């Protein structure tokens, strides 16, 4: 899944996702991507988040909505993302998944669930501080 | 980074990130940036997990899911299980602009897309077809079935509910299922 959060110059937030889903899925299966609050969520009064990974598991936790609510309560975006991953970890320790978060002041972060073969998550960031869209990486928790 | 504007996106999909940033720099809205950025990934077929020609289902067909959300108005447009239309996030944007709904699914979503002017196309490519045929040739492994007969970890089916599955058998079957890291949203 491509998940994206855009915070405009005035702090307006938009988010989106696009995916072709799980490979060899049962026909009719839909994952988290098109579900608001699961695949992504945007609220210009708090921030935005987007998720990627095993949608069958992640959608049950509305991770993007949850991350935005953590940021609304003042959590740093990276912490908000980590708290969402931790929440899912309690129920499904070996799930494959990652979340990106950004708040209305332009702070951003990401988090992922560490499993064999997936210990780091790469994501892209663009901002006035970066000369061009830049690949960044976070260690999974 | 605490300065605005900011664009953050999953994975190292550079084309998508550059497109979104360029749309913002050229005065486009945040929604425009999300639509064009994610839409670029549909064109690029980013790592095979976005866009046409990837992740075939059990009948070999590629279907698309997408959403777009406006944080100012809390409006959402989304499509799921979209068939025969490539620009899923473009259609999702049209759901916001031309309907009072939020989510349209399946072949009916495709008919809405055609009415909005999107072309009706085949989303299967040689690559997705060969993925599908390879999967058929390896007894349809891995798959998303459980607790069915015949044993879904050994054969293609068609599957049905067994009359009775003992808890021990269920435990054994679920332990055998192998996580496929390449298969995700």
mmCIF file of C-alpha atoms in Angstrom:
data_model
loop_
_atom_site.group_PDB
_atom_site.id
_atom_site.type_symbol
_atom_site.label_atom_id
_atom_site.label_comp_id
_atom_site.label_asym_id
_atom_site.label_seq_id
_atom_site.Cartn_x
_atom_site.Cartn_y
_atom_site.Cartn_z
ATOM 1 C CA UNK A 1 0.000 0.000 0.000
ATOM 2 C CA UNK A 2 0.977 3.551 -0.675
ATOM 3 C CA UNK A 3 -0.291 5.558 2.289
ATOM 4 C CA UNK A 4 0.205 9.320 2.289
ATOM 5 C CA UNK A 5 -0.388 12.246 4.643
ATOM 6 C CA UNK A 6 -0.103 15.836 3.398
ATOM 7 C CA UNK A 7 0.009 18.782 5.810
ATOM 8 C CA UNK A 8 -0.328 21.983 3.808
ATOM 9 C CA UNK A 9 1.314 25.310 4.550
ATOM 10 C CA UNK A 10 -1.715 26.414 6.546
ATOM 11 C CA UNK A 11 -1.822 23.169 8.549
ATOM 12 C CA UNK A 12 -4.680 21.666 6.528
ATOM 13 C CA UNK A 13 -4.445 17.881 6.502
ATOM 14 C CA UNK A 14 -5.338 15.343 3.789
ATOM 15 C CA UNK A 15 -4.581 11.664 3.588
ATOM 16 C CA UNK A 16 -5.022 8.779 1.198
ATOM 17 C CA UNK A 17 -4.131 5.212 0.294
ATOM 18 C CA UNK A 18 -4.065 3.005 -2.752
ATOM 19 C CA UNK A 19 -3.367 -0.717 -2.995
ATOM 20 C CA UNK A 20 -4.142 -3.874 -4.917
ATOM 21 C CA UNK A 21 -4.436 -5.779 -1.662
ATOM 22 C CA UNK A 22 -3.248 -9.163 -0.505
ATOM 23 C CA UNK A 23 -1.903 -11.636 -3.042
ATOM 24 C CA UNK A 24 -4.071 -14.725 -3.684
ATOM 25 C CA UNK A 25 -6.859 -13.243 -1.547
ATOM 26 C CA UNK A 26 -10.277 -14.794 -1.528
ATOM 27 C CA UNK A 27 -12.302 -12.834 -4.132
ATOM 28 C CA UNK A 28 -14.242 -10.034 -2.441
ATOM 29 C CA UNK A 29 -11.648 -9.564 0.292
ATOM 30 C CA UNK A 30 -11.007 -5.947 1.177
ATOM 31 C CA UNK A 31 -8.241 -4.879 3.548
ATOM 32 C CA UNK A 32 -7.735 -1.779 5.651
ATOM 33 C CA UNK A 33 -6.752 0.611 2.868
ATOM 34 C CA UNK A 34 -10.159 1.967 1.789
ATOM 35 C CA UNK A 35 -11.585 2.163 5.326
ATOM 36 C CA UNK A 36 -11.378 5.631 6.878
ATOM 37 C CA UNK A 37 -9.596 5.363 10.217
ATOM 38 C CA UNK A 38 -7.895 2.136 9.183
ATOM 39 C CA UNK A 39 -5.990 2.751 5.954
ATOM 40 C CA UNK A 40 -5.642 6.434 6.694
ATOM 41 C CA UNK A 41 -7.217 9.268 8.641
ATOM 42 C CA UNK A 42 -6.959 13.053 8.455
ATOM 43 C CA UNK A 43 -8.193 15.750 10.824
ATOM 44 C CA UNK A 44 -6.939 19.311 10.379
ATOM 45 C CA UNK A 45 -7.441 19.926 14.103
ATOM 46 C CA UNK A 46 -4.918 17.229 15.049
ATOM 47 C CA UNK A 47 -2.982 15.585 12.233
ATOM 48 C CA UNK A 48 -2.976 12.600 9.903
ATOM 49 C CA UNK A 49 -1.842 8.989 9.784
ATOM 50 C CA UNK A 50 -1.698 6.107 7.321
ATOM 51 C CA UNK A 51 -1.063 2.395 7.711
ATOM 52 C CA UNK A 52 0.425 -0.397 5.617
ATOM 53 C CA UNK A 53 0.818 -4.135 6.176
ATOM 54 C CA UNK A 54 -1.491 -7.042 6.905
ATOM 55 C CA UNK A 55 -4.838 -5.309 6.438
ATOM 56 C CA UNK A 56 -6.896 -8.251 7.728
ATOM 57 C CA UNK A 57 -5.332 -7.692 11.154
ATOM 58 C CA UNK A 58 -4.662 -3.930 11.159
ATOM 59 C CA UNK A 59 -8.187 -2.868 10.185
ATOM 60 C CA UNK A 60 -9.560 -4.356 13.381
ATOM 61 C CA UNK A 61 -7.702 -1.703 15.402
ATOM 62 C CA UNK A 62 -8.446 1.435 13.293
ATOM 63 C CA UNK A 63 -4.760 2.303 13.632
ATOM 64 C CA UNK A 64 -4.852 5.577 11.681
ATOM 65 C CA UNK A 65 -7.768 6.960 13.678
ATOM 66 C CA UNK A 66 -6.106 5.864 16.917
ATOM 67 C CA UNK A 67 -2.807 7.530 16.005
ATOM 68 C CA UNK A 68 -4.571 10.830 15.213
ATOM 69 C CA UNK A 69 -6.386 10.669 18.545
ATOM 70 C CA UNK A 70 -3.083 10.123 20.360
ATOM 71 C CA UNK A 71 -1.677 13.209 18.574
ATOM 72 C CA UNK A 72 -4.825 15.131 19.493
ATOM 73 C CA UNK A 73 -4.021 14.321 23.123
ATOM 74 C CA UNK A 74 -0.537 15.735 22.635
ATOM 75 C CA UNK A 75 1.571 12.727 21.742
ATOM 76 C CA UNK A 76 4.541 13.298 19.466
ATOM 77 C CA UNK A 77 3.841 11.704 16.046
ATOM 78 C CA UNK A 78 6.544 9.040 16.492
ATOM 79 C CA UNK A 79 5.139 8.118 19.923
ATOM 80 C CA UNK A 80 1.584 8.078 18.545
ATOM 81 C CA UNK A 81 2.669 5.624 15.853
ATOM 82 C CA UNK A 82 4.532 3.452 18.373
ATOM 83 C CA UNK A 83 1.545 3.305 20.728
ATOM 84 C CA UNK A 84 -0.659 2.087 17.883
ATOM 85 C CA UNK A 85 1.811 -0.656 16.952
ATOM 86 C CA UNK A 86 2.105 -1.668 20.622
ATOM 87 C CA UNK A 87 -1.650 -1.908 20.901
ATOM 88 C CA UNK A 88 -1.843 -4.360 18.000
ATOM 89 C CA UNK A 89 1.205 -6.265 19.262
ATOM 90 C CA UNK A 90 -0.681 -7.234 22.415
ATOM 91 C CA UNK A 91 -3.152 -9.264 20.382
ATOM 92 C CA UNK A 92 -1.100 -10.273 17.360
ATOM 93 C CA UNK A 93 2.601 -10.240 18.315
ATOM 94 C CA UNK A 94 3.818 -11.259 14.865
ATOM 95 C CA UNK A 95 1.707 -9.029 12.658
ATOM 96 C CA UNK A 96 3.290 -7.359 9.642
ATOM 97 C CA UNK A 97 2.587 -3.677 9.725
ATOM 98 C CA UNK A 98 3.756 -0.070 9.876
ATOM 99 C CA UNK A 99 2.181 3.344 10.485
ATOM 100 C CA UNK A 100 3.196 6.899 9.514
ATOM 101 C CA UNK A 101 2.041 9.943 11.505
ATOM 102 C CA UNK A 102 2.271 13.717 11.157
ATOM 103 C CA UNK A 103 0.764 16.563 13.174
ATOM 104 C CA UNK A 104 -0.378 20.030 12.150
ATOM 105 C CA UNK A 105 2.923 21.685 13.091
ATOM 106 C CA UNK A 106 4.845 19.501 10.648
ATOM 107 C CA UNK A 107 6.350 17.013 13.103
ATOM 108 C CA UNK A 108 6.251 13.476 11.741
ATOM 109 C CA UNK A 109 7.201 9.955 12.691
ATOM 110 C CA UNK A 110 6.709 6.289 11.853
ATOM 111 C CA UNK A 111 6.690 2.937 13.650
ATOM 112 C CA UNK A 112 6.590 -0.726 12.651
ATOM 113 C CA UNK A 113 6.283 -4.153 14.267
ATOM 114 C CA UNK A 114 9.537 -6.098 14.400
ATOM 115 C CA UNK A 115 9.256 -9.625 13.010
ATOM 116 C CA UNK A 116 11.812 -11.881 11.334
ATOM 117 C CA UNK A 117 12.624 -10.358 7.979
ATOM 118 C CA UNK A 118 11.108 -6.960 8.805
ATOM 119 C CA UNK A 119 13.222 -4.968 11.260
ATOM 120 C CA UNK A 120 13.233 -1.546 9.588
ATOM 121 C CA UNK A 121 10.575 0.503 7.797
ATOM 122 C CA UNK A 122 11.492 2.918 4.986
ATOM 123 C CA UNK A 123 9.259 5.915 4.228
ATOM 124 C CA UNK A 124 9.481 9.166 2.233
ATOM 125 C CA UNK A 125 9.394 12.702 3.619
ATOM 126 C CA UNK A 126 9.265 16.076 1.889
ATOM 127 C CA UNK A 127 9.515 19.375 3.768
ATOM 128 C CA UNK A 128 11.120 22.830 3.460
ATOM 129 C CA UNK A 129 14.030 21.513 5.539
ATOM 130 C CA UNK A 130 14.841 18.851 2.986
ATOM 131 C CA UNK A 131 16.250 19.782 -0.412
ATOM 132 C CA UNK A 132 14.221 17.024 -2.040
ATOM 133 C CA UNK A 133 11.862 14.184 -1.099
ATOM 134 C CA UNK A 134 14.011 12.038 1.171
ATOM 135 C CA UNK A 135 13.937 8.375 2.130
ATOM 136 C CA UNK A 136 14.042 7.909 5.879
ATOM 137 C CA UNK A 137 14.102 4.736 7.945
ATOM 138 C CA UNK A 138 12.888 3.738 11.405
ATOM 139 C CA UNK A 139 13.819 0.666 13.466
ATOM 140 C CA UNK A 140 10.855 -1.526 14.255
ATOM 141 C CA UNK A 141 9.790 -1.960 17.881
ATOM 142 C CA UNK B 1 11.142 18.680 10.991
ATOM 143 C CA UNK B 2 8.634 21.141 12.332
ATOM 144 C CA UNK B 3 8.109 23.396 9.264
ATOM 145 C CA UNK B 4 5.222 23.183 6.842
ATOM 146 C CA UNK B 5 4.229 21.917 4.356
ATOM 147 C CA UNK B 6 5.098 18.286 4.975
ATOM 148 C CA UNK B 7 4.398 15.198 2.878
ATOM 149 C CA UNK B 8 5.027 11.770 4.401
ATOM 150 C CA UNK B 9 4.318 8.453 2.651
ATOM 151 C CA UNK B 10 4.877 4.773 3.224
ATOM 152 C CA UNK B 11 7.796 2.813 1.731
ATOM 153 C CA UNK B 12 10.504 4.231 -0.491
ATOM 154 C CA UNK B 13 8.114 5.063 -3.306
ATOM 155 C CA UNK B 14 10.066 8.067 -4.521
ATOM 156 C CA UNK B 15 7.960 8.788 -7.594
ATOM 157 C CA UNK B 16 4.835 9.167 -5.488
ATOM 158 C CA UNK B 17 6.575 11.421 -2.973
ATOM 159 C CA UNK B 18 8.083 13.651 -5.664
ATOM 160 C CA UNK B 19 4.774 13.973 -7.499
ATOM 161 C CA UNK B 20 2.878 14.959 -4.343
ATOM 162 C CA UNK B 21 5.521 17.530 -3.389
ATOM 163 C CA UNK B 22 5.587 19.000 -6.899
ATOM 164 C CA UNK B 23 1.759 19.361 -6.920
ATOM 165 C CA UNK B 24 1.949 21.253 -3.611
ATOM 166 C CA UNK B 25 4.810 23.468 -4.874
ATOM 167 C CA UNK B 26 2.737 24.293 -7.987
ATOM 168 C CA UNK B 27 -0.143 25.489 -5.805
ATOM 169 C CA UNK B 28 -2.266 22.368 -5.760
ATOM 170 C CA UNK B 29 -4.408 21.575 -2.716
ATOM 171 C CA UNK B 30 -3.532 18.960 -0.098
ATOM 172 C CA UNK B 31 -6.170 16.662 -1.631
ATOM 173 C CA UNK B 32 -4.671 17.222 -5.097
ATOM 174 C CA UNK B 33 -1.256 16.261 -3.744
ATOM 175 C CA UNK B 34 -2.598 13.047 -2.175
ATOM 176 C CA UNK B 35 -4.549 12.103 -5.305
ATOM 177 C CA UNK B 36 -1.717 12.722 -7.735
ATOM 178 C CA UNK B 37 0.935 11.292 -5.438
ATOM 179 C CA UNK B 38 -0.865 8.035 -4.766
ATOM 180 C CA UNK B 39 -2.053 7.996 -8.383
ATOM 181 C CA UNK B 40 1.592 8.059 -9.497
ATOM 182 C CA UNK B 41 2.129 4.846 -7.544
ATOM 183 C CA UNK B 42 -0.810 3.265 -9.380
ATOM 184 C CA UNK B 43 0.882 4.167 -12.679
ATOM 185 C CA UNK B 44 4.289 2.985 -11.415
ATOM 186 C CA UNK B 45 2.753 -0.185 -9.926
ATOM 187 C CA UNK B 46 4.877 0.509 -6.814
ATOM 188 C CA UNK B 47 6.585 -2.775 -5.700
ATOM 189 C CA UNK B 48 3.672 -4.672 -7.211
ATOM 190 C CA UNK B 49 1.448 -3.843 -4.234
ATOM 191 C CA UNK B 50 -0.158 -0.783 -5.828
ATOM 192 C CA UNK B 51 -2.022 -0.508 -9.098
ATOM 193 C CA UNK B 52 -2.973 -2.877 -11.867
ATOM 194 C CA UNK B 53 -1.171 -6.144 -12.570
ATOM 195 C CA UNK B 54 -0.383 -7.067 -8.970
ATOM 196 C CA UNK B 55 -1.663 -9.230 -6.116
ATOM 197 C CA UNK B 56 -4.052 -11.412 -8.107
ATOM 198 C CA UNK B 57 -6.878 -12.962 -6.117
ATOM 199 C CA UNK B 58 -7.833 -16.653 -6.186
ATOM 200 C CA UNK B 59 -9.415 -16.196 -9.590
ATOM 201 C CA UNK B 60 -6.356 -14.449 -10.986
ATOM 202 C CA UNK B 61 -7.975 -11.014 -11.013
ATOM 203 C CA UNK B 62 -6.402 -7.787 -9.735
ATOM 204 C CA UNK B 63 -8.780 -5.626 -7.697
ATOM 205 C CA UNK B 64 -8.029 -2.190 -6.234
ATOM 206 C CA UNK B 65 -8.766 -0.456 -2.930
ATOM 207 C CA UNK B 66 -8.245 3.251 -2.276
ATOM 208 C CA UNK B 67 -9.415 6.129 -0.116
ATOM 209 C CA UNK B 68 -8.871 9.871 0.191
ATOM 210 C CA UNK B 69 -9.781 12.047 3.177
ATOM 211 C CA UNK B 70 -10.138 15.816 3.622
ATOM 212 C CA UNK B 71 -9.122 16.765 7.157
ATOM 213 C CA UNK B 72 -10.849 20.143 6.932
ATOM 214 C CA UNK B 73 -14.332 18.789 6.168
ATOM 215 C CA UNK B 74 -13.852 15.177 7.318
ATOM 216 C CA UNK B 75 -15.180 14.111 3.911
ATOM 217 C CA UNK B 76 -13.970 10.704 2.706
ATOM 218 C CA UNK B 77 -14.159 9.069 -0.703
ATOM 219 C CA UNK B 78 -13.241 5.402 -1.062
ATOM 220 C CA UNK B 79 -13.505 2.446 -3.429
ATOM 221 C CA UNK B 80 -12.926 -1.207 -2.577
ATOM 222 C CA UNK B 81 -12.670 -4.322 -4.697
ATOM 223 C CA UNK B 82 -12.664 -2.002 -7.720
ATOM 224 C CA UNK B 83 -12.392 -3.994 -10.972
ATOM 225 C CA UNK B 84 -11.367 -3.004 -14.517
ATOM 226 C CA UNK B 85 -10.475 0.615 -13.601
ATOM 227 C CA UNK B 86 -6.829 1.574 -13.025
ATOM 228 C CA UNK B 87 -6.979 4.945 -11.294
ATOM 229 C CA UNK B 88 -8.570 3.863 -8.010
ATOM 230 C CA UNK B 89 -7.706 6.967 -5.987
ATOM 231 C CA UNK B 90 -8.976 9.155 -8.816
ATOM 232 C CA UNK B 91 -12.333 7.365 -8.564
ATOM 233 C CA UNK B 92 -12.234 7.736 -4.758
ATOM 234 C CA UNK B 93 -11.866 11.504 -5.224
ATOM 235 C CA UNK B 94 -14.946 11.487 -7.478
ATOM 236 C CA UNK B 95 -16.934 9.761 -4.722
ATOM 237 C CA UNK B 96 -16.311 12.829 -2.536
ATOM 238 C CA UNK B 97 -17.057 15.323 -5.300
ATOM 239 C CA UNK B 98 -20.101 13.758 -6.974
ATOM 240 C CA UNK B 99 -21.864 11.661 -4.317
ATOM 241 C CA UNK B 100 -23.033 11.955 -0.742
ATOM 242 C CA UNK B 101 -21.641 8.449 -0.095
ATOM 243 C CA UNK B 102 -18.282 7.481 1.322
ATOM 244 C CA UNK B 103 -17.486 3.983 0.083
ATOM 245 C CA UNK B 104 -18.423 2.279 -3.206
ATOM 246 C CA UNK B 105 -17.408 -1.336 -3.842
ATOM 247 C CA UNK B 106 -16.987 -3.982 -6.499
ATOM 248 C CA UNK B 107 -18.277 -4.028 -10.052
ATOM 249 C CA UNK B 108 -20.871 -1.392 -9.172
ATOM 250 C CA UNK B 109 -18.041 0.950 -8.192
ATOM 251 C CA UNK B 110 -16.566 0.242 -11.637
ATOM 252 C CA UNK B 111 -19.838 1.276 -13.284
ATOM 253 C CA UNK B 112 -19.775 4.523 -11.233
ATOM 254 C CA UNK B 113 -16.188 5.082 -12.404
ATOM 255 C CA UNK B 114 -17.154 4.616 -16.043
ATOM 256 C CA UNK B 115 -19.962 7.119 -15.541
ATOM 257 C CA UNK B 116 -17.335 9.531 -14.160
ATOM 258 C CA UNK B 117 -15.321 9.048 -17.348
ATOM 259 C CA UNK B 118 -12.702 6.521 -16.287
ATOM 260 C CA UNK B 119 -11.800 3.871 -18.890
ATOM 261 C CA UNK B 120 -12.922 0.256 -18.356
ATOM 262 C CA UNK B 121 -9.784 -1.850 -18.755
ATOM 263 C CA UNK B 122 -8.305 -5.231 -18.010
ATOM 264 C CA UNK B 123 -6.150 -5.019 -14.871
ATOM 265 C CA UNK B 124 -4.439 -8.352 -15.519
ATOM 266 C CA UNK B 125 -0.916 -8.321 -16.912
ATOM 267 C CA UNK B 126 1.463 -11.056 -17.997
ATOM 268 C CA UNK B 127 3.156 -10.724 -14.615
ATOM 269 C CA UNK B 128 -0.022 -11.110 -12.550
ATOM 270 C CA UNK B 129 -1.148 -13.983 -14.769
ATOM 271 C CA UNK B 130 2.156 -15.832 -14.305
ATOM 272 C CA UNK B 131 1.971 -15.229 -10.517
ATOM 273 C CA UNK B 132 -1.496 -16.785 -10.585
ATOM 274 C CA UNK B 133 -0.479 -19.789 -12.681
ATOM 275 C CA UNK B 134 2.589 -20.412 -10.484
ATOM 276 C CA UNK B 135 0.318 -20.335 -7.408
ATOM 277 C CA UNK B 136 -2.072 -22.838 -9.019
ATOM 278 C CA UNK B 137 0.896 -25.094 -9.768
ATOM 279 C CA UNK B 138 2.021 -25.079 -6.128
ATOM 280 C CA UNK B 139 -1.295 -26.372 -4.806
ATOM 281 C CA UNK B 140 -2.540 -22.824 -4.182
ATOM 282 C CA UNK B 141 -0.077 -22.111 -1.390
ATOM 283 C CA UNK B 142 -0.150 -19.834 0.552
ATOM 284 C CA UNK B 143 -3.868 -19.016 0.857
ATOM 285 C CA UNK B 144 -6.310 -17.453 3.328
ATOM 286 C CA UNK B 145 -8.525 -20.408 4.145
ATOM 287 C CA UNK B 146 -8.593 -22.319 7.456
ATOM 288 C CA UNK B 147 -10.691 -25.056 9.082
ATOM 289 C CA UNK B 148 -11.983 -26.324 5.742
ATOM 290 C CA UNK B 149 -11.876 -29.543 3.788
ATOM 291 C CA UNK B 150 -9.953 -30.582 1.832
ATOM 292 C CA UNK B 151 -6.954 -29.341 3.916
ATOM 293 C CA UNK B 152 -6.272 -25.843 2.542
ATOM 294 C CA UNK B 153 -2.580 -26.149 3.388
ATOM 295 C CA UNK B 154 -2.282 -28.991 0.911
ATOM 296 C CA UNK B 155 -4.652 -28.457 -1.986
ATOM 297 C CA UNK B 156 -6.543 -25.964 -4.027
ATOM 298 C CA UNK B 157 -10.090 -26.985 -3.059
ATOM 299 C CA UNK B 158 -12.872 -26.121 -3.769
ATOM 300 C CA UNK B 159 -13.228 -25.983 0.006
ATOM 301 C CA UNK B 160 -16.200 -26.459 2.214
ATOM 302 C CA UNK B 161 -16.968 -26.541 5.881
ATOM 303 C CA UNK B 162 -16.155 -29.915 7.391
ATOM 304 C CA UNK B 163 -18.790 -31.706 9.295
ATOM 305 C CA UNK B 164 -16.567 -31.602 12.431
ATOM 306 C CA UNK B 165 -13.009 -30.305 13.097
ATOM 307 C CA UNK B 166 -11.563 -31.272 16.490
ATOM 308 C CA UNK B 167 -9.823 -28.521 18.465
ATOM 309 C CA UNK B 168 -6.564 -30.499 18.157
ATOM 310 C CA UNK B 169 -6.876 -30.594 14.340
ATOM 311 C CA UNK B 170 -7.709 -26.865 14.313
ATOM 312 C CA UNK B 171 -4.624 -26.101 16.421
ATOM 313 C CA UNK B 172 -2.453 -28.194 14.102
ATOM 314 C CA UNK B 173 -3.844 -26.535 10.939
ATOM 315 C CA UNK B 174 -3.429 -22.975 12.257
ATOM 316 C CA UNK B 175 0.158 -23.650 13.376
ATOM 317 C CA UNK B 176 1.017 -24.742 9.838
ATOM 318 C CA UNK B 177 -0.062 -21.501 8.220
ATOM 319 C CA UNK B 178 3.063 -19.625 7.100
ATOM 320 C CA UNK B 179 3.195 -15.764 7.099
ATOM 321 C CA UNK B 180 3.854 -14.484 3.578
ATOM 322 C CA UNK B 181 5.616 -11.108 4.002
ATOM 323 C CA UNK B 182 5.089 -10.265 0.346
ATOM 324 C CA UNK B 183 1.319 -10.433 0.685
ATOM 325 C CA UNK B 184 0.123 -7.272 2.402
ATOM 326 C CA UNK B 185 -1.806 -4.059 1.870
#
